[in-house]
Amino acid sequence: MRSLAVASPLPPAAAVRRRPRASASGREVISQCWKCEINQDQPLGNSLRIGHSQGSLQRHGSRNLLAAAAAISIEQAEVSTYLPKGDMWSVHKFGGTCMGTPQRIQNVADIVLGDSSERKLIIVSAMSKVTDMMFNLVHKAQSRDNSYVTALDEVFNKHMAAAKELLDGEDLARFLAQLHSDISNLRAMLRAIFIAGHATESFSDFVVGHGELWSAQMLSYAIKKSGVPCSWMDTREVLVVKPSGSNQVDPDYLESEKRLQKWFSRQPAEIIIATGFIASTAENIPTTLKRDGSDFSASIIGSLVRACQVTIWTDVDGVFSADPRKVSEAVILSTLSYQEAWEMSYFGANVLHPRTIIPVMKDNIPIVIRNMFNLSAPGTTICKQPANENADLDACVKSFATIDKLALVNVEGTGMAGVPGTASAIFSAAKDVGANVIMISQASSEHSVCFAVPEKEVAAVSTALHVRFREALAAGRLSKVEVIRGCSILAAVGLRMASTPGVSAILFDALAKANINVRAIAQGCSEYNITVVLKQEDCVRALRAVHSRFFLSKTTLAVGIIGPGLIGGTLLDQLKDQAAVLKENMNIDLRVIGISGSRTMHLSDIGVDLNQWKELLRKEAEPADLDSFVRHLSENHVFPNKVLVDCTADTYVACHYYDWLKKGIHVITPNKKANSGPLDRYLKLRTLQRASYTHYFYEATVGAGLPIISTLRGLLETGDKILRIEGIFSGTLSYIFNNFEGTRTFSNVVAEAKEAGYTEPDPRDDLSGTDVARKVIILARESGLRLELSDIPVKSLVPEALRSCSSADEFMQKLPSFDQDWDRQRDEAEAAGEVLRYVGVVDVANRKGRVELQRYKRDHPFAQLSGSDNIIAFTTSRYKEQPLIVRGPGAGAEVTAGGVFCDILRLASYLGAPS
């Protein structure tokens, strides 16, 4: 006979003999019904061991008194069995997912049997979804919803089916008998709750805790089936807790240890299967460790037996560096300190029950998070701070966590400074309305205090603060109580942040470069975490930006390419060839997530396979839509940094740069239309670029792959004064005039250039000089001149009579009729020892520009070009006597794409990649 372990949380036993009165209160009805329905002579098994009342003892006479006395004497004799403690014990906890099906329960049994530890204590949760089903039973019953009866049958059928698949013979019969008994008792209790329309917390806890009781029994029978002795423990007989407010409980370690010793004296075993989640109060009233409390149960019991290790079995490979649902590149952490795990739990990371760390930390018992479905994964060990970890900047931040749906409350006023008790009054008001203050930040001037609370609680907080500070607001001592909704918290967690300079700098630099605005900041002196408040809409992007900076490559860029033609296609091939090298050597991760032509586009969330981009664009494309393409890039939360590369010569595309930059998307282009278009649009674009952390690079607009723009900027930024820029800016026209010599005709050289691919399909586009004029206006504007394209006089090389030709073919057929005039100009130049060159000039001193055909002496640098080379001469205050010259190939898909590629790498450098 076993001891009377848990007393009834009910009214005096005299209620047993009374039938419920119609006028009884809800709580009284429940008490009476429960007392009437439970058979007090049966072994109570899963139900509470309700003590024999005076009434029942009178009814059953002296026979029961003798039985009770015998139980006491046996109990006293059993206490002599000693409970061993120490490293011989290993504690395992299996959650609801691990216990979700009969096969999984059998897998759990196999894991337990495979543990070579001398003694094992196994904590189990209810089967998957059962706890929710049990809460739903209580909710339906107290809502007087008759469907609780059907819902209870579903609970019964679920466990009966599981038991029949898992067990057989006598074990199955015993379990089903107990299950029937429990369901009968629950039906009676739920009926009482239904009549009363009310359930006390202890009654609700009693109902809900049955899921753990059933799963523990099934696992114990499954282990016994293998021929290994095993006992199961109802932890309500052992774990004693006391309420600590805010829907939490604190373990009573001293009393729990006594009760565990007492339990073990009666049932000494090397394998014990214990229920998670449930416990009792000091008065033996059933209670729980609240939601997700099974982890807490495991660490409490691990502490009580001084176990060598507590293993939490779940369905993930360990603790991630960030929520893998938000950051697909999140990595498994091999180790965490107790403090780091604690911080992560507080900030909502799905690691452990927030209080799980406390019991094991005092005894330095490690917790290991393992994946039951991937036994090869080593998991994450949570222990005392490891001594052998790197202390570099990247290693000191262990993880990132976020909390959404918050509001920021800002209390501000000059009357707060130096006034004792203001902060106390603020947080007392929040406490009075039951608000959970998650983060606090206060300026050292004491001019303002801001704090974050759940958004659903902010209205009550705001009202309470306005009432509390009504007089101060009216008198002007407080200027405002402001509520900012739609906020999230992002927390960086790491124990080594306290001793590593530069962590905050890297964190905020990553946020700034991802164009994230921070609303508030908090960091304790322990420096275990740095917390920032930001817009909820920016939260995922911010999380990915900081995670990418600390855990992945220094720079991860999502690239969208518009115009996969000659230049764009060449760029894609260059990216394909170089991507792996950049990631390996420079820690730059470039992902092309979209390619758009004029008719079709191909989109990817994580990156296009560049080995087959042409085939994908042909076979798996969708109709091209610029807005959809940009939206795909901007709304991609996998990568924090995004860049659009415009490889077209399209004015319509260029008109969108301003909007893209405003969305936080970087822009890189060889397209000259934006910078040579209307002056007001250009100035607006450059103003936005300078005012933000969004970058706009266009090196290839002037000299293809030559560093023309960057050289000019370098001169200006170092204080040099630009006097004149003169150059051969067109690779096409450079090729034509470099080869227009001797007896060759002009039309023949133009035809040759067209055949070699140096000209546009219609050579008039090159010969008109408009392209050179655009480059001149770009350099003029970079030099500070506010000129329109129409302000640049251009000497067109297209004869007046041929400008109206209907096609390029017609133009080429008629061009030879003008060779005689070209021969004359060339002969005159050669006679003077000169050559013809088509040049653009930016006369900064006189604030004007021009495009013209000029003659230069043969010893002049412009006369010494070959092929399609460009040459640009900068005459400045520093380079007045001998101009600074930049020379090299100025045309061709390879060099132009290379110039765009250089801009992409320059962007990566700006975003944090090593230079």
Coordinates of C-alpha atoms in Angstrom, one line a residue, residues 873-876 879-885:
A873 CA 43.9 64.5 -69.8
F874 CA 43.2 66.4 -66.5
T875 CA 44.7 69.8 -66.2
T876 CA 44.5 71.0 -62.6
Y879 CA 48.9 69.1 -62.8
K880 CA 49.1 72.4 -64.8
E881 CA 52.4 72.0 -66.6
Q882 CA 51.9 68.3 -67.4
P883 CA 48.3 67.0 -67.3
L884 CA 47.4 63.9 -65.5
I885 CA 46.6 61.3 -68.3

